[in-house]
Structure formats: C-alpha cells, structure tokens
C-alpha cells in the first residue's frame, strides 16, 4: 500500500502556517504541531505588552484557521527531539512519524551568555512575556504613586529598554505614550510625564538595519517623544534596582526598577536538537544552516524556514528575521513538497523578494524602506498600519483591532492596562495619610 | 484645624465604585482601595471563562473611571485587617486612617467546608478564575482529540457544573454553544458535539430564585441545548477523574476531567475580620450584619454594602447578591455620608427597589422577571442584552463588546479561546500515527 505522504510541520507561526495552508490541495496529509493552540501575530505583540490590545486580538486559534482544510490536523504538543534515522519527531508525550519534516519553530531571546539577566529584564516573544511586561510597567507606576522617597520614586519611574532595534524602539515609543498621554490624569502623587525612558544600543545608531539617513531621522522623532537614546553603550550589569551602562566615556549607574530586553534573538533550542540529530553544526545564534533549497544538508525531506534557519540572501548575508521572509520560504517549501516526485526538473533555488521593511516609532510615526524609497513619519505610519491590517486580513480580528486602535488613537486610552497575575506591590507607607499631599 | 473628612472605601466593585462616584461633590476626600487596578463587570465574567470576551472587555482601570474626580484617589493594596478603636485599616504594606469606612469587598466561593475541592472544581469570581476555567475547558477538548482510549476520551468530554443558579446555568449554556457550534469543525478525531454537559443542583429546580413556572420553562430551554439537568442531586465526592453524585435514587459515579463550581458563595474574609474587630458575629456565610442604615452595629462611621453584608429586605429575607442591590446601597451610603452633620433630621432607612432580575440560559435565550411580569426566551435575552449594555454605558468597552458579540453571534465563533498559561496536556499516544484515523 502506498500511503499518502505525511508532512509534519513544527511551529504555527508565519512560516509553518504558510506551508500548511499552501498544501491544502496537495496529495499529502499535514500535521501542524505547536506548543500553543494559536497563531501569534508577533508584529503587534508590543501593543499587548503595553496595554493597547488584548492577547486575543493578535492570537487566532490554529484549529480555526485550518478548520476547513480536510488534509490538515493540528496537534498541540511539545517537541522534545528528533530521530532522523527513523523519520520520527519525539514529543513530550509521544512521537510522530513523518515522511517530510518542516521545522519552523522560530526564535527566542538571547542574553548573550547572561541568562541570569532573563528574570530581571524580560524579553518579548510570547503572550506570556507580553502579560509579564505589561504587569511590570503598570505596577511600576502604582508603586511610584505610593513611594515617599524621592530617589526610590525616580527608580520606579525609570524605564530602560535594552536594544535599539524595532522591538526596543516600539516598546520605548509605547512607554512614552503611556507616560505622556494614557496615564496623564490617573495619579495624585506623581506626574507620569516625569517618567524617564531610555533606549540603550551598542551600535552607533538605533534601527541600524535601515540606511543611515533614515536612522538619523528616526532618532530625531524618538527624541521628540522624550526618549533618551544612548548609542555606543553596552549594558554591563542588571540588578533588581539598577543597570550599569558602559560607553567610551566610562560607566554610569542608573537606578531603575524596570528593564526590558529587546537586544538579541537566537534560534529555538530545537535548531540545535535537529543539527545534533543530523550530525551538523548550528551557527553562533543556534540557527540551522539550510541549502538554497531550504533543506537541511544530507536530508532532502527536512526543511527549515523562518527565524530558526540561516538562509543566505543574494548579497551573501543571512536574511533578516522577518515575517515576510518566513512566508515566502513557506510558499517555496510547500511548492517543493507539492511537486515532489512529479517531475525530475531541477527545482530553482529560493530567492527572497524584498518588498521592504518598516517599524513604528511611537504614536503615528514610523520608518519604512520600500525598495530604494525611504519614508519617515506619519505617512510611513499609515503605510505600516495598512500593511499590517492587510497581513491579518485572513483572521477575524482585523475589524476589532482597527476599532480598538481608532478608539485608542482618538482618546489616548489604553483599555487593556489591567494588571493580571500575582506580582505583589510592596512599598513602605501610603502618602494619602498626609492630607497635604492630596491634589 | 478641621481637616476634610477622609472616606476610605474598600472594594472597587459595583457598590464601592458607586459610593466613590456619588461623593464627587461632597466635602470629603475619598480613597478607593482595591487589590486590583480595575473594576470588574462580573455579570459577563462567564463570557471570559468561555472565550467569548477578552478580560479587558469587562475590566476597566479604576484610575480611568475616577480620573477627573479630584477628591478621589485610588490605592492598589491588600487590606489585611482593621483597628476600629484607632480608625485604621491595616494594609499588607502600611496602614490607612479613616473618618468614615465603607466596606464593599464582595464575596468569594464557598465549598461548604470542602475546601479540598477548590483546585478540582474551580469557581468563577475573578479574572484569574476565568482564565483558569477557560484553559481547563479548551485543554479538555485538546486532550480528548489525542486520547485513544474511548472511556478516557469520554471523561475528557464530560463537563460537570455544580450548582444550578445563574452562574452555573450561564456556564453550562456557553459550554453547549462551544461544543455544538464553536468547535464543530475544529477536530479530526472527536466530534465536540459528543460532549456531555451536566448541571447538578441540590434543590428541586435550577434557577430556584425565580418563580416555579419560569424555572420549568427555563429548564426546558436548557435541556434543548443538550444539557442534562440533575436536580435533587448533591455532590458527594470530587476527584481529578470523577465525581460521585448522590440523589434519592442512590449514588452514581461520573467519569469527568472538568468540574466547575457555581454552587456557593460566602462573604470576603474581610467580613469576619471586621466583625471580630467590632466584637460582633457574622452569619454562617461570613456576612457582616448591618442596620437598616447599612451601618455596622455600634459604629455609625462604618458601613458595609453589597455581597459582604447581610441586609434584610422588606420581606424580612436577606437581599440577593446582585449588582443592583450593591449600587442602590452605594447611592444610599454616599447620600448618608454627604449629609453627615448637615442636619439633625433622622435619615430614612434603606429600602431596596427591586427592578427585576434576569439570567441568560445559552445562545439567545434568557429568563427575566420584571415586577410581576415574567419572560423566557429570545425577548428576555434582548432585554438582558440591553440592560447589561446600558449598565456598562459609563465604560469605554461597550462598543467593543457589542461588536464582539455581534460577530460571535453571527459566526458562532469565540475568538478568545486561546489557551494561555502553563498547564500541560499529557496523553499517551498521538492517533495521527494511525493513518486510518485521518478524516
């Protein structure tokens, strides 16, 4: 009996989902494995972390997405390893045979060897991260309101964002909006506008992937939001109460209770698991090396796409970790799987078609590079909004997000700034016992 | 110096918030204390627990609500006790002096002495409860999909709701909608419609607070949703794998992985703390006894309102635990505080004006009693919808909720059914290894 080939896809992100959907008419059966039961629209995760959107606004159940695709099933499970000799994926609670394997497990934070910083400076990759960061941000304002000591209050109102890439800049921009607009009238003993927001970047520019002129204009806009930019600066130490920053001018200690990590990413640990299983080596950030056909060396039935893989672009440099790269790779791999055995023609290598990149830098401002054209400001933001709304066109949340944004934009409100979870606030004494302090 | 009197309100629910807002023009300063930074619209909590709404849709930051009320400040803190002799509230991290105290700390679950059932059969009072119940419900379907043993699969697909009051019936109705509509096409190895949903009620009727004729019609509607109603039935045992039910016909063991608790409520533990501090006694469910002026006996500067207090109605029975009771009591107490010392006229006792009660019983059906008029079905549901939307008119979320509902209603979708948190799913083997099982 010649059974239908079984394609196992690990990861329901942009890449994995694209492969699954593109295989809907192929003569294969597809199992999409993910630890979570939802696809996460990561470009808007910073909005959840800062209270602009609800988790469900940017997460769509995987089962709902492929519900009408009869040849696809979803498996909510944790992958723990691979047995490439036996064509098996090991799960925390079982195993799975495959004929073709697509690994699209994405990336996680990298603390550059300082994993002890992780609890002190949370990164932003998952909904749990976003909930944690949201709690940290709003609890810091609550604690500042109750703090009597001026220096300690300042520490609660100081926010240090490590990393001047898109994530760091988006977080800092949203923090500025929270402090200057959202919370403006909410407190009686502090002025949220006193919040100090710092972006720390080791490179000479923030948003260093963009052309220098665009970086400079973006930095101006960011500074106008009241955000301090510290380039050429590295983080030497993070403690619960301060960060120590090192630059050419020497070291500075900044008292802060909230440090957010937007500095480094590395491939999911599954990258290393798979290269070990295949007898290969990952690069320094744990990425899987793949051929120009996106297959893992020596295994033409194993593909790796998206942030977990290192794929070289036409300029010889690794492609960036963008949704559009993962989606194009997903389409390519689905085509390759669909045409397996159909013809003996050589499949053309994967070529990334760069349609441009963009990042928001706070309220109604963004930078965008589309081909040779560069935009910075409101028009770039409109572009960003349009592209991102179109990207989630396939999901039902688009209308809700648009309304929520429109509302937030008009009112400076962040309706999602509720604090959930169990982190305690501990401060010595409550200032309202001193009647002179009431506004 | 004759300082402005300080009114401390404990609890930002319907009662406490009403007091704070009604005091906006009074010559007092108000401190509103809550463990959370939000007001929770509890009547819709079951929608969050079943994935119909996001937490932020029914939670509004307290600071945002009173932002323009200059004489009111919000304090996010945990109250741990009282020193009524010194007019002090003890906090986990400080203390607070008051001239007038309003205790509106609400209620929590009662397991009737079986607190060991709490982790096995979660109740629904907080957003954390709702997130936990949501995770339990959707993980049960995920586990059933992967379970090979037929009996074990049935246990994952059996949902037992303890208590046939409004919360229990609302939960059961939403579960039925999830099984019969929302998840209809989502699985490949199970049919979610096979889910067995049981409501267990010790009394002779579900929704026993309503007139008998209305109960009977409601029970018919509930049964039409495929829900089993077991009246005259008590829960004798709850384990992770089954419940043992006791009725006049003897005992039955039902295998189930999901038991939800909607049976009993008791006053917040602060009720007992305050009665102890005042040298009084609570009733069996921990409620604070109050005078017909809503004051605690012997302390005319301490009021208790809402679910934490026992207030007798004109029929001599305790008033029910409804938002409308708490709101009317809040208005009464605010008036009493506002007119303190102004005139020596005797303040009239509090009288509850019963405008009616209503409860939903699944998709587009509800029961309502308005004065002597009774409604059951679609019209009652429209009434319910209208009243609840009007009730949240003061908060910004109304429009979003309406749109989300309209969308869910039209599509049977529950966009919020994402599973967050860390509960593991553990099942032996994955059925998709057996190709004959693929639909």
Coordinates of N, CA and C in Angstrom, one line a residue, chain A residues 35 42 105-111 118 123-126 129 261 263-270 285 287 307-308:
Chain A
X35 N 3.2 24.3 20.4 CA 3.0 24.2 21.8 C 1.8 24.9 22.3
X42 N 3.0 38.3 15.8 CA 4.1 38.9 16.6 C 4.3 40.4 16.3
X105 N 10.2 26.5 14.0 CA 9.9 26.7 15.4 C 10.3 28.1 15.9
X106 N 10.9 29.0 15.0 CA 11.1 30.4 15.4 C 12.3 30.6 16.3
X107 N 12.2 31.7 17.0 CA 13.4 32.2 17.8 C 12.9 32.5 19.2
X108 N 13.9 32.7 20.0 CA 13.7 33.1 21.4 C 14.7 34.2 21.7
X109 N 14.7 34.7 23.0 CA 15.7 35.8 23.3 C 17.0 35.2 23.5
X110 N 18.0 36.1 23.2 CA 19.4 35.7 23.6 C 19.9 36.8 24.5
X111 N 20.4 36.3 25.7 CA 21.0 37.2 26.6 C 22.6 37.2 26.5
X118 N 17.7 37.2 32.5 CA 16.4 37.0 32.0 C 15.2 37.4 32.9
X123 N 12.2 39.7 28.0 CA 12.1 39.9 26.6 C 10.7 39.7 26.1
X124 N 10.4 39.9 24.8 CA 9.1 40.0 24.3 C 9.0 39.0 23.1
X125 N 8.6 37.8 23.3 CA 8.4 36.8 22.2 C 7.1 36.1 22.3
X126 N 6.5 36.0 23.5 CA 5.3 35.2 23.6 C 4.2 36.1 24.3
X129 N 5.1 36.5 27.9 CA 6.1 37.6 28.0 C 5.3 39.0 28.0
X261 N 14.1 43.8 27.7 CA 15.1 43.3 26.8 C 14.6 43.2 25.4
X263 N 17.2 43.1 22.9 CA 18.6 43.2 22.3 C 18.9 42.0 21.4
X264 N 18.7 40.8 21.8 CA 19.2 39.7 21.0 C 18.2 38.6 20.8
X265 N 18.3 37.9 19.7 CA 17.5 36.7 19.5 C 18.4 35.6 19.1
X266 N 17.9 34.4 19.4 CA 18.6 33.2 19.0 C 17.5 32.2 18.5
X267 N 18.0 31.2 17.7 CA 17.0 30.2 17.2 C 16.5 29.4 18.4
X268 N 15.2 28.9 18.2 CA 14.7 28.0 19.1 C 15.6 26.8 19.4
X269 N 15.7 26.3 20.7 CA 16.6 25.2 21.0 C 16.4 24.0 20.1
X270 N 15.2 23.9 19.4 CA 15.0 22.8 18.5 C 16.0 22.8 17.4
X285 N 24.3 31.7 16.9 CA 23.0 32.0 17.5 C 22.0 30.8 17.4
X287 N 21.2 28.9 14.9 CA 20.4 28.7 13.6 C 20.8 27.5 12.9
X307 N 12.7 32.1 11.4 CA 13.8 32.5 12.3 C 14.7 31.4 12.8
X308 N 14.3 30.2 12.6 CA 15.2 29.1 13.1 C 16.3 28.8 12.2

